[in-house]
C-alpha positions as semicolon CSV with decimal commas, in nm:
position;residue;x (nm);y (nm);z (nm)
1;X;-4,036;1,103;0,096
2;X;-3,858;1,077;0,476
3;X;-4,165;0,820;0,540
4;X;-4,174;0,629;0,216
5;X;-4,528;0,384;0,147
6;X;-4,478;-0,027;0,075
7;X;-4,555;0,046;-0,264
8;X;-4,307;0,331;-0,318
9;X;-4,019;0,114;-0,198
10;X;-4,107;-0,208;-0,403
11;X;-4,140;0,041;-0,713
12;X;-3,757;0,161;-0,598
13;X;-3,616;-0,155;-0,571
14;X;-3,748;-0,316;-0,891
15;X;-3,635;0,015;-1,071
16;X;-3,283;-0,006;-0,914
17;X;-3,256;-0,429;-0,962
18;X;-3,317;-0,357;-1,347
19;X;-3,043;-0,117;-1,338
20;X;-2,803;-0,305;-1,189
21;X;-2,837;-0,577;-1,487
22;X;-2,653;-0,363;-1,699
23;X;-2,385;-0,491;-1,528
24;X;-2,396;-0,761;-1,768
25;X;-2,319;-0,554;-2,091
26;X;-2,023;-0,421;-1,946
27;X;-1,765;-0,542;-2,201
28;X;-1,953;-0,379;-2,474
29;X;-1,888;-0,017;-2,335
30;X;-1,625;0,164;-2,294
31;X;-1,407;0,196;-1,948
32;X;-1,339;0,509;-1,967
33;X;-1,525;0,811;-2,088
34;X;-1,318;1,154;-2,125
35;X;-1,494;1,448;-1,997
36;X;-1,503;1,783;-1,817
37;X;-1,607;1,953;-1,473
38;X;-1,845;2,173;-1,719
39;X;-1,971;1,862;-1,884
40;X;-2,074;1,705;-1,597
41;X;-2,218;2,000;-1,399
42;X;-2,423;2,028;-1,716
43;X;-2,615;1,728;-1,630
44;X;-2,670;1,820;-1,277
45;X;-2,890;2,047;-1,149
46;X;-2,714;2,323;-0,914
47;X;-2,920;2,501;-0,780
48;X;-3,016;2,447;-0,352
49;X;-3,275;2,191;-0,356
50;X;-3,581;2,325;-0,192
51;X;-3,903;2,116;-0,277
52;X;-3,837;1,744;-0,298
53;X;-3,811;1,558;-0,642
54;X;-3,948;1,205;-0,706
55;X;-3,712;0,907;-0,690
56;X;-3,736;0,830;-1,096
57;X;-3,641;1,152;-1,189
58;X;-3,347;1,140;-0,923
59;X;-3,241;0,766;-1,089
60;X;-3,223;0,910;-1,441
61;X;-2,960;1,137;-1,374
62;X;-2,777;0,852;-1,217
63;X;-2,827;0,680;-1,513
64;X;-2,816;0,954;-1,791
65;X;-2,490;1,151;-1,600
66;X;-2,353;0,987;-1,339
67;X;-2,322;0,631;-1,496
68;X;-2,168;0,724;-1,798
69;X;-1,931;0,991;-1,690
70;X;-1,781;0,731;-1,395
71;X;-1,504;0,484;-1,479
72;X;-1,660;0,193;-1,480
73;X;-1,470;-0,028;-1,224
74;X;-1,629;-0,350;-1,334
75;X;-1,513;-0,353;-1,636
76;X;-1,335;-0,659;-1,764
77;X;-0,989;-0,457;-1,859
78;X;-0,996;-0,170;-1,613
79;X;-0,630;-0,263;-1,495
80;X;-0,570;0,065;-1,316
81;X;-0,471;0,079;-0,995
82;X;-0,592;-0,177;-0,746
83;X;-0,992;-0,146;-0,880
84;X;-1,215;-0,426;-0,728
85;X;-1,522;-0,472;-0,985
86;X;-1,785;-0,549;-0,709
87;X;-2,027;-0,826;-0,689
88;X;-2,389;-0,797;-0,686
89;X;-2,456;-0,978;-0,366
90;X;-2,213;-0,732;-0,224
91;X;-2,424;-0,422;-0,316
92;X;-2,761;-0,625;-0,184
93;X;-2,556;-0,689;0,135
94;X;-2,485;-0,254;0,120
95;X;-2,837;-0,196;0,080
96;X;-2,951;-0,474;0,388
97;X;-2,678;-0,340;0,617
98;X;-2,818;0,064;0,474
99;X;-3,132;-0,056;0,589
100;X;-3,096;-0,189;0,930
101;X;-2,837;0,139;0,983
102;X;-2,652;-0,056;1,287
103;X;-2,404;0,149;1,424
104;X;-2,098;-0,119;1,584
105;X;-1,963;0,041;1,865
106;X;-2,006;-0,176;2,136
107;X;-2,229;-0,523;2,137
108;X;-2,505;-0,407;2,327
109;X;-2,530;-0,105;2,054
110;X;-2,592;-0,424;1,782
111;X;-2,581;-0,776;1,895
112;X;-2,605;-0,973;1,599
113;X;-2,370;-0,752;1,393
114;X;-2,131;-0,719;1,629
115;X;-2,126;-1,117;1,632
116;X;-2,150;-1,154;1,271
117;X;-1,813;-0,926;1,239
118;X;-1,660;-1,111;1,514
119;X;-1,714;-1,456;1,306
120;X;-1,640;-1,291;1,006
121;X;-1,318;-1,157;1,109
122;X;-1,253;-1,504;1,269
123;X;-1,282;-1,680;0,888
124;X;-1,006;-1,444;0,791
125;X;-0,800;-1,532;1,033
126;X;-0,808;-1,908;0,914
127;X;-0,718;-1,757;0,585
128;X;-0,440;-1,632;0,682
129;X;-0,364;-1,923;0,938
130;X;-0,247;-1,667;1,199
131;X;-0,315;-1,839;1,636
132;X;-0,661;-1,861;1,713
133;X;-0,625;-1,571;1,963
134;X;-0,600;-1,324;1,680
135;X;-0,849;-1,094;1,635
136;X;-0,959;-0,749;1,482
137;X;-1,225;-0,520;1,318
138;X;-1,312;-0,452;0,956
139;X;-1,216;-0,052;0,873
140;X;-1,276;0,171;0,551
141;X;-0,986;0,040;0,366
142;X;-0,634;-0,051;0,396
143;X;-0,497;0,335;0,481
144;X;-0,692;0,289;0,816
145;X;-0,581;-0,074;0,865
146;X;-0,216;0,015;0,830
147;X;-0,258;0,318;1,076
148;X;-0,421;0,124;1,342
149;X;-0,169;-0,163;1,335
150;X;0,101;0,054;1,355
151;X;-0,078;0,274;1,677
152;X;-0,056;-0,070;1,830
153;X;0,292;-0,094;1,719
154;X;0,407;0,192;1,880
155;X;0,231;0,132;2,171
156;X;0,513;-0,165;2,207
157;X;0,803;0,122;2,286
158;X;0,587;0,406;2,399
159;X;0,773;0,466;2,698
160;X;1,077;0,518;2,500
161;X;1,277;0,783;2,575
162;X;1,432;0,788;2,258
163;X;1,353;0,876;1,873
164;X;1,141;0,578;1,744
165;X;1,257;0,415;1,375
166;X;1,011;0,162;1,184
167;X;1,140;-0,001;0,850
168;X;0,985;-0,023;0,517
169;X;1,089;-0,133;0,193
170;X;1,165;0,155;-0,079
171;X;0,811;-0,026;-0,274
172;X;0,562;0,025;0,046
173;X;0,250;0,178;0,032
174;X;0,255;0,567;0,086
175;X;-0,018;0,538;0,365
176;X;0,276;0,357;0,568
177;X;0,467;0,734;0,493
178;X;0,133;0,921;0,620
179;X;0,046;0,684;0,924
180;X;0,406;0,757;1,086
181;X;0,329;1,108;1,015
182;X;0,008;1,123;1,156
183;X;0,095;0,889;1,453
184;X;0,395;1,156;1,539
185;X;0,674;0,933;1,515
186;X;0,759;1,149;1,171
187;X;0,807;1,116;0,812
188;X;1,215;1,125;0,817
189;X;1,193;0,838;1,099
190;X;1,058;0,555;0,882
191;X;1,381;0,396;0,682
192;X;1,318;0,280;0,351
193;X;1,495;-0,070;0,286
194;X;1,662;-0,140;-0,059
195;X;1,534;-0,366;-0,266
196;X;1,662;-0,671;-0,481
197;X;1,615;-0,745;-0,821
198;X;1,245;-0,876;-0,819
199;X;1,176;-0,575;-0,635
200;X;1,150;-0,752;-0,282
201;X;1,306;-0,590;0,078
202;X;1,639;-0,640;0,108
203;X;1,724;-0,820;0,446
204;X;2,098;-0,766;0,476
205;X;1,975;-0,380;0,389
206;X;1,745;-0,433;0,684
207;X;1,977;-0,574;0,934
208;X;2,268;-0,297;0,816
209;X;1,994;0,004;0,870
210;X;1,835;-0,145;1,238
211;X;2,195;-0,209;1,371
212;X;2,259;0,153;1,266
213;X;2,025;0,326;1,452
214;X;2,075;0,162;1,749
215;X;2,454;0,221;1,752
216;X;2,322;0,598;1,665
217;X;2,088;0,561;1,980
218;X;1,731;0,534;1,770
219;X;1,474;0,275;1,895
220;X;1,366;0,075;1,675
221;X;0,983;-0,048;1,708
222;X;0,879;-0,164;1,383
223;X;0,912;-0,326;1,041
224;X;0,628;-0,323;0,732
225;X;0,657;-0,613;0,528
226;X;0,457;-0,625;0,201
227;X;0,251;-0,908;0,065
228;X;0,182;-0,749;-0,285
229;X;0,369;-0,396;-0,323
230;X;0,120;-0,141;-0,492
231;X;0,362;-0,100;-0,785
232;X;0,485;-0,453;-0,894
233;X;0,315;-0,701;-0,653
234;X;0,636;-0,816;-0,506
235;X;0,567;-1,027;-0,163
236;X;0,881;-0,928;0,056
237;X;1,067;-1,275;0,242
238;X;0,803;-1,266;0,483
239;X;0,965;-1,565;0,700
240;X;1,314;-1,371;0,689
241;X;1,160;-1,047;0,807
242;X;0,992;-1,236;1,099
243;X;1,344;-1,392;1,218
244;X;1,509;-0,991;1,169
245;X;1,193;-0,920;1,379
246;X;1,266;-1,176;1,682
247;X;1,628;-1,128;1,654
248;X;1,590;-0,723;1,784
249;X;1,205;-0,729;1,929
250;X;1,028;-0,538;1,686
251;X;0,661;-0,550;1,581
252;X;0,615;-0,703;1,252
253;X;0,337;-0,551;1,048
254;X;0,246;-0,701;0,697
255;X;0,052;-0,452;0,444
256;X;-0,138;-0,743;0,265
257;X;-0,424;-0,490;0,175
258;X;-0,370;-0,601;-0,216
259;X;-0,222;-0,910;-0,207
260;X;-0,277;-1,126;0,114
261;X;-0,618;-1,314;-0,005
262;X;-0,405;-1,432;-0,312
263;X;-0,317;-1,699;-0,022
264;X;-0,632;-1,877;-0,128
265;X;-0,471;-1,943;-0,439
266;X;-0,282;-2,281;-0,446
267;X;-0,030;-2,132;-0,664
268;X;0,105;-1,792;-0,485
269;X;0,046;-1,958;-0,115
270;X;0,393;-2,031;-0,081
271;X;0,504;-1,669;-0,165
272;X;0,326;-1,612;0,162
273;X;0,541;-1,811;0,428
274;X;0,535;-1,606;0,736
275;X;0,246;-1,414;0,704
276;X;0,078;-1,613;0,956
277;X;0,377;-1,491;1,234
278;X;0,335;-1,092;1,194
279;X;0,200;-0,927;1,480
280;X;-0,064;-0,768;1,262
281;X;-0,171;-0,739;0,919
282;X;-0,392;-0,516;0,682
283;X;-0,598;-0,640;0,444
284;X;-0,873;-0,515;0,200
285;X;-1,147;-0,745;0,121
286;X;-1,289;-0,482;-0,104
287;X;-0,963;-0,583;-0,311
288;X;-0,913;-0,943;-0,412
289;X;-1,227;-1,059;-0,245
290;X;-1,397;-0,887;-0,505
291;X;-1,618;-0,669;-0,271
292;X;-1,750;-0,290;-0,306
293;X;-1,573;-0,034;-0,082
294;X;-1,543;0,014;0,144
295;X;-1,439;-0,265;0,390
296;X;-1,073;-0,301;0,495
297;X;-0,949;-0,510;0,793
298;X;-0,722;-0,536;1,055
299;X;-0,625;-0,807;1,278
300;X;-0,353;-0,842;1,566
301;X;-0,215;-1,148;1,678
302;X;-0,202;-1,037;1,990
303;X;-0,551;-0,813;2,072
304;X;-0,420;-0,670;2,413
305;X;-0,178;-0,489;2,263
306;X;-0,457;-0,316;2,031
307;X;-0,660;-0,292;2,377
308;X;-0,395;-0,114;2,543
309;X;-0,323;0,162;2,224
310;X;-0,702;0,199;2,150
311;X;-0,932;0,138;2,520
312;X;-1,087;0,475;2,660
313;X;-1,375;0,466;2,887
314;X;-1,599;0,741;2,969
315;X;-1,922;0,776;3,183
316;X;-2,140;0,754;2,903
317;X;-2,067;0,470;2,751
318;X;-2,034;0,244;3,072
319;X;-2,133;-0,075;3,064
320;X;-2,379;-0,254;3,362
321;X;-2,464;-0,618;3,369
322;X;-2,297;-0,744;3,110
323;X;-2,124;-1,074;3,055
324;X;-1,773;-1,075;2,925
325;X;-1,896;-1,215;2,568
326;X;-2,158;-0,927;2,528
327;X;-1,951;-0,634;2,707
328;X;-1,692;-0,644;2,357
329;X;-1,644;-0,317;2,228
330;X;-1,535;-0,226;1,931
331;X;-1,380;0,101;1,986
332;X;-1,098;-0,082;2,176
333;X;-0,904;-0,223;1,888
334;X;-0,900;0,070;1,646
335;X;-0,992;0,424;1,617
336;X;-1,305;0,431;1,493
337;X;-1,671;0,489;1,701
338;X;-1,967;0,483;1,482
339;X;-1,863;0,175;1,234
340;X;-2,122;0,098;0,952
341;X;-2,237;-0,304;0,941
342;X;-1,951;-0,381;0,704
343;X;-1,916;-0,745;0,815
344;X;-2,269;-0,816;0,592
345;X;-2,124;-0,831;0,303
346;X;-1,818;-0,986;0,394
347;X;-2,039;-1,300;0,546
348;X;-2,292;-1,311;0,298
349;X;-1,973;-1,317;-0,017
350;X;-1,800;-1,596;0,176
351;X;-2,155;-1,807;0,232
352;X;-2,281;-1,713;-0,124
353;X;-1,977;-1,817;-0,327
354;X;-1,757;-2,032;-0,048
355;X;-1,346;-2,041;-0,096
356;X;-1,342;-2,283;-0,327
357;X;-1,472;-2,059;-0,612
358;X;-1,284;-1,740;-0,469
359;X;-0,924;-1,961;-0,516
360;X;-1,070;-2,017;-0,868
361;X;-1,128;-1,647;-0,954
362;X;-0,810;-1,547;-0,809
363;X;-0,598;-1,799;-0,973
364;X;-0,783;-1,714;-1,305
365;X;-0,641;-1,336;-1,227
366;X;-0,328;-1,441;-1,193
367;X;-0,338;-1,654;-1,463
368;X;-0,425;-1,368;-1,664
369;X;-0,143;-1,169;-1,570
370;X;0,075;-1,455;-1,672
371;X;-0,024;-1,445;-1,988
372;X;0,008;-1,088;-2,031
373;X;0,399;-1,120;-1,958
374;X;0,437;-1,438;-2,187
375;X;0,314;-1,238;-2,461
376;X;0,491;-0,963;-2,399
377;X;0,839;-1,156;-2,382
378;X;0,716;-1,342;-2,713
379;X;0,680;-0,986;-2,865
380;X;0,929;-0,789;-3,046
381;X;0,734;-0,469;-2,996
382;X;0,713;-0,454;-2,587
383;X;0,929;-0,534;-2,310
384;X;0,856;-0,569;-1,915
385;X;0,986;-0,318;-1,692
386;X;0,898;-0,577;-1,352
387;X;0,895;-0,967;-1,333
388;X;0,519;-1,075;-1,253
389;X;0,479;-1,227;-0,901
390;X;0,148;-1,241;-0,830
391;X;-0,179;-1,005;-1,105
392;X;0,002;-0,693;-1,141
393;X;0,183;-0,609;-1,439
394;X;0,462;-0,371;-1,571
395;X;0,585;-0,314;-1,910
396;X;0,631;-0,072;-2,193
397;X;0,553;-0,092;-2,550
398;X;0,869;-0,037;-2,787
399;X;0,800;0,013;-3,167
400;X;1,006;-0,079;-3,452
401;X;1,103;0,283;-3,412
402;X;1,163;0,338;-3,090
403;X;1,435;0,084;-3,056
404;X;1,782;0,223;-3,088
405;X;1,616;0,598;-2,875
406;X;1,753;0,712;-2,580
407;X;1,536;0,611;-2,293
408;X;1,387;0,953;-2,243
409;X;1,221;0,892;-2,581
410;X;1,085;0,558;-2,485
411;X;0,931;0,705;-2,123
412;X;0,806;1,015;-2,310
413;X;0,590;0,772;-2,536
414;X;0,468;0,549;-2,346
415;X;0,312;0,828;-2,110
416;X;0,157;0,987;-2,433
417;X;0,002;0,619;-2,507
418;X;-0,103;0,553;-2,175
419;X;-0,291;0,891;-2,152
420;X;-0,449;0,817;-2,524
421;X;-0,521;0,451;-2,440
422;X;-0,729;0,601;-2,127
423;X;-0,910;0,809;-2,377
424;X;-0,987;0,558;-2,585
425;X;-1,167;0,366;-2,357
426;X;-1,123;0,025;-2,464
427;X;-0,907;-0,061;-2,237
428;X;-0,755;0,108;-1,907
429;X;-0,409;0,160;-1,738
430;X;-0,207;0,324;-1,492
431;X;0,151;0,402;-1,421
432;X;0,428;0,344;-1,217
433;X;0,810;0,446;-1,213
434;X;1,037;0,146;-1,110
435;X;1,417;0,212;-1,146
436;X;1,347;0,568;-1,281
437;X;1,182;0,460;-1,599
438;X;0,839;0,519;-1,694
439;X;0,609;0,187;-1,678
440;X;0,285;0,116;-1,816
441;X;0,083;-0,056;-1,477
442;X;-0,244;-0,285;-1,512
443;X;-0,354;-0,556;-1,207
444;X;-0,635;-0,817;-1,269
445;X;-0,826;-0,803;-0,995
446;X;-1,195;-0,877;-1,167
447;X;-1,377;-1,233;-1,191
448;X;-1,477;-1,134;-1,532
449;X;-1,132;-1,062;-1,688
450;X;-1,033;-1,359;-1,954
451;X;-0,738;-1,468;-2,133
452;X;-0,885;-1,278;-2,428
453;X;-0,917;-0,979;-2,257
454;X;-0,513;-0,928;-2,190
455;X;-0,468;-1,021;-2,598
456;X;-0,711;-0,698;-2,684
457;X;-0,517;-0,458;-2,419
458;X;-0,174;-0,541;-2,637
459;X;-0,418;-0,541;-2,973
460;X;-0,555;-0,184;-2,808
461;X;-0,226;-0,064;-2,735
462;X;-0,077;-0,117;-3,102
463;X;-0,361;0,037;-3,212
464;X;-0,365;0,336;-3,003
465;X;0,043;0,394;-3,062
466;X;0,019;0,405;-3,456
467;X;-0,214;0,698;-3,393
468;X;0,069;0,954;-3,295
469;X;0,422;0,966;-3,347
470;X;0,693;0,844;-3,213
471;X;0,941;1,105;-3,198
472;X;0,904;1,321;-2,918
């Protein structure tokens, strides 16, 4: 099988394409299908492959085990988490890049993927409107956009002699936590900024905690603004932070990896005033560009700066005869060295659909969570927990019963229903805990999702609750 025949591989692909139209039937199965380790392992054979095994046999376990004991991401009302359904074209693009296996190091490694990226990351950049010097590299996912802007951020003060601070708001991603961690400038070092009532950084907070340390003798290097907190989807005063920012020379960083394509949207780009001014941002087109992971970006205003953090040369990998347009390498403005041909299916999504129909899908998901909240304020049976800024949605549900119970009661329910709703498999949810109260979570993020479809999560959640008690 290493050296497969024509006809072996057209057999594969029309086996696999036929496969993939279930894709269509989606609503009429379940999200969510509760199982076991020992269930699973059932339908997998464990024991050390020796002799091969032919490719149908391999795709009916996929279909008979794997399919049906995954959460299927695609669904229409999986609202946990941040969950991008995927788009077809996006897992052709997958199987293309697969194919041509270009590894993007340097250009001369893969000259027309290398080029592709750099165009590809250039279209973001007019997204986002930042200068047309801007630049960067598409990563695995947000995590590893986050850490490499904020390598180049330190590289800013890395001749300090004193302890470095970078500022965050209380809401912020915890890969912001793990990059300053992993980057050595420490856990206890990043300063989490209050928040205000619609769950946005807090700039006199801000100001207070940066004046602070540097009457303490800390050096500041650094704030994280969010464009679409994990949690609520709050957008922090992006334009404010960037002001805060000039006034002391800091970095500004902007985690947009859920929220920052919502910009295409007509009616969330003014939450996004600023945005253009940070000195980097991360962003995760396999979020609300509707993409399979992985494919996160990162782009710096300035690119020298990432040059000057990431750039290491060694006699292997030097370069003869090249022009300055085909000696780029990649490994200069992030951490990575072998880098799969993400940028395929990033081009072939925005050629294929075009922005027009992206602003569309992404107003219809926001939309959607609109809808969810006006319902829920109509309601005398649920309450928000978080005003809705941009899809992501927080709330509780509070029966008849429940009303005059001590809050305790109300958390301890709601986590009973959320873990029974899950179960159910209609419908799917996550969690969050905003002012120490126990929230059910969901976030549109799927092309498919409908008006309807936030009407049968409430239907699916009265449903579910009558099956248990309230009392804890």
């Amino acid at each position: 099988m290493l050296e497969s025949s024509a006809d072996e591989i057209r057999d594969w692909g029309n086996s696999v394409t036929q496969f993939m139209i279930y894709l269509g039937g989606l609503r009429d199965h379940p999200v969510y299908r509760h199982t076991s380790s020992r269930e699973i392992r059932s339908g997998l054979d464990s024991k050390l492959p020796i002799k091969g095994t032919d490719f149908a046999t391999l795709l009916k376990v996929f279909r008979d085990t794997i399919v049906p004991f995954s959460r299927q991401n695609a669904h229409p009302r999986m609202f946990g988490y941040v969950q991008s359904p995927g788009i077809p074209i996006g897992a052709f693009a997958d199987l293309l890049a697969s194919t041509l296996n270009a590894n993007l190091t340097i250009w001369r490694s893969a000259p027309a993927p290398v080029e592709l990226e750099r165009l590809t990351i250039d279209w973001i950049r007019q997204i986002l409107g930042f200068n047309p010097e801007a630049g960067g590299l598409f990563v695995s996912g947000g995590s590893m956009a986050n850490l490499a802007a904020l390598a180049a951020a330190r590289q800013t003060k890395y001749d300090s002699l004193g302890r470095l601070r970078m500022y965050a708001s209380s809401a912020t991603h915890f890969s912001i936590t793990k990059a300053a961690a992993l980057l050595g400038i420490g856990r206890e070092n990043l300063r989490h900024v209050a928040i205000d009532e619609r769950l946005r950084m807090r700039v006199d907070d801000l100001v207070a905690k940066i004046t602070a340390d540097l009457e303490a003798g800390y050096v500041p290097f650094c704030i994280v603004g969010n464009a679409g907190t994990v949690d609520t989807g709050a957008v922090d005063p992006l334009r404010e932070i960037r002001e805060v920012a000039n006034r002391f020379q800091l970095w500004m960083h902007v985690d947009g990896s859920y929220g920052a394509f919502a910009i295409l949207a007509q009616s969330a780009r003014k939450l996004f005033a600023g945005m253009e001014q940070a000195d980097s941002i991360a962003l995760d087109p396999h979020k609300w560009l509707y993409l399979p992971v992985d494919v996160g970006c990162v782009i710096y205003r300035n690119q020298e700066t990432a040059r000057a953090t990431f750039a290491h040369e060694a006699e292997y990998t030097r370069m003869f005869g090249e022009e300055a347009e085909e000696a780029f390498v990649c490994w200069d403005y992030g951490p990575e060295l072998s880098r799969r041909f993400r940028a395929l299916k990033v081009w072939m999504l925005l050629k294929a659909v075009g922005l027009d129909r992206l602003s569309d899908a992404i107003e219809s998901n926001l939309a959607c969570a609109r809808h969810l909240e006006s319902m829920v304020r109509a309601s005398d049976d649920f309450e928000m927990v978080a005003p809705v800024e941009l899809s992501i949605f927080c709330f509780r549900h509070v029966p008849a019963q429940l009303k005059n119970q001590p809050p305790e009661a109300i958390d301890a329910f709601n986590e009973r229903l959320l873990v029974a709703l899950q179960r159910d498999g209609s419908s799917y949810l996550s969690n969050a805990t905003l002012g120490g109260r126990f929230a059910l979570r969901g976030c549109v993020l799927n092309y498919r999702t409908t008006l309807r479809d936030m009407e049968t999560l409430l239907d699916d959640l009265r449903r579910v609750g009558k099956s248990f008690p309230t009392s804890v």
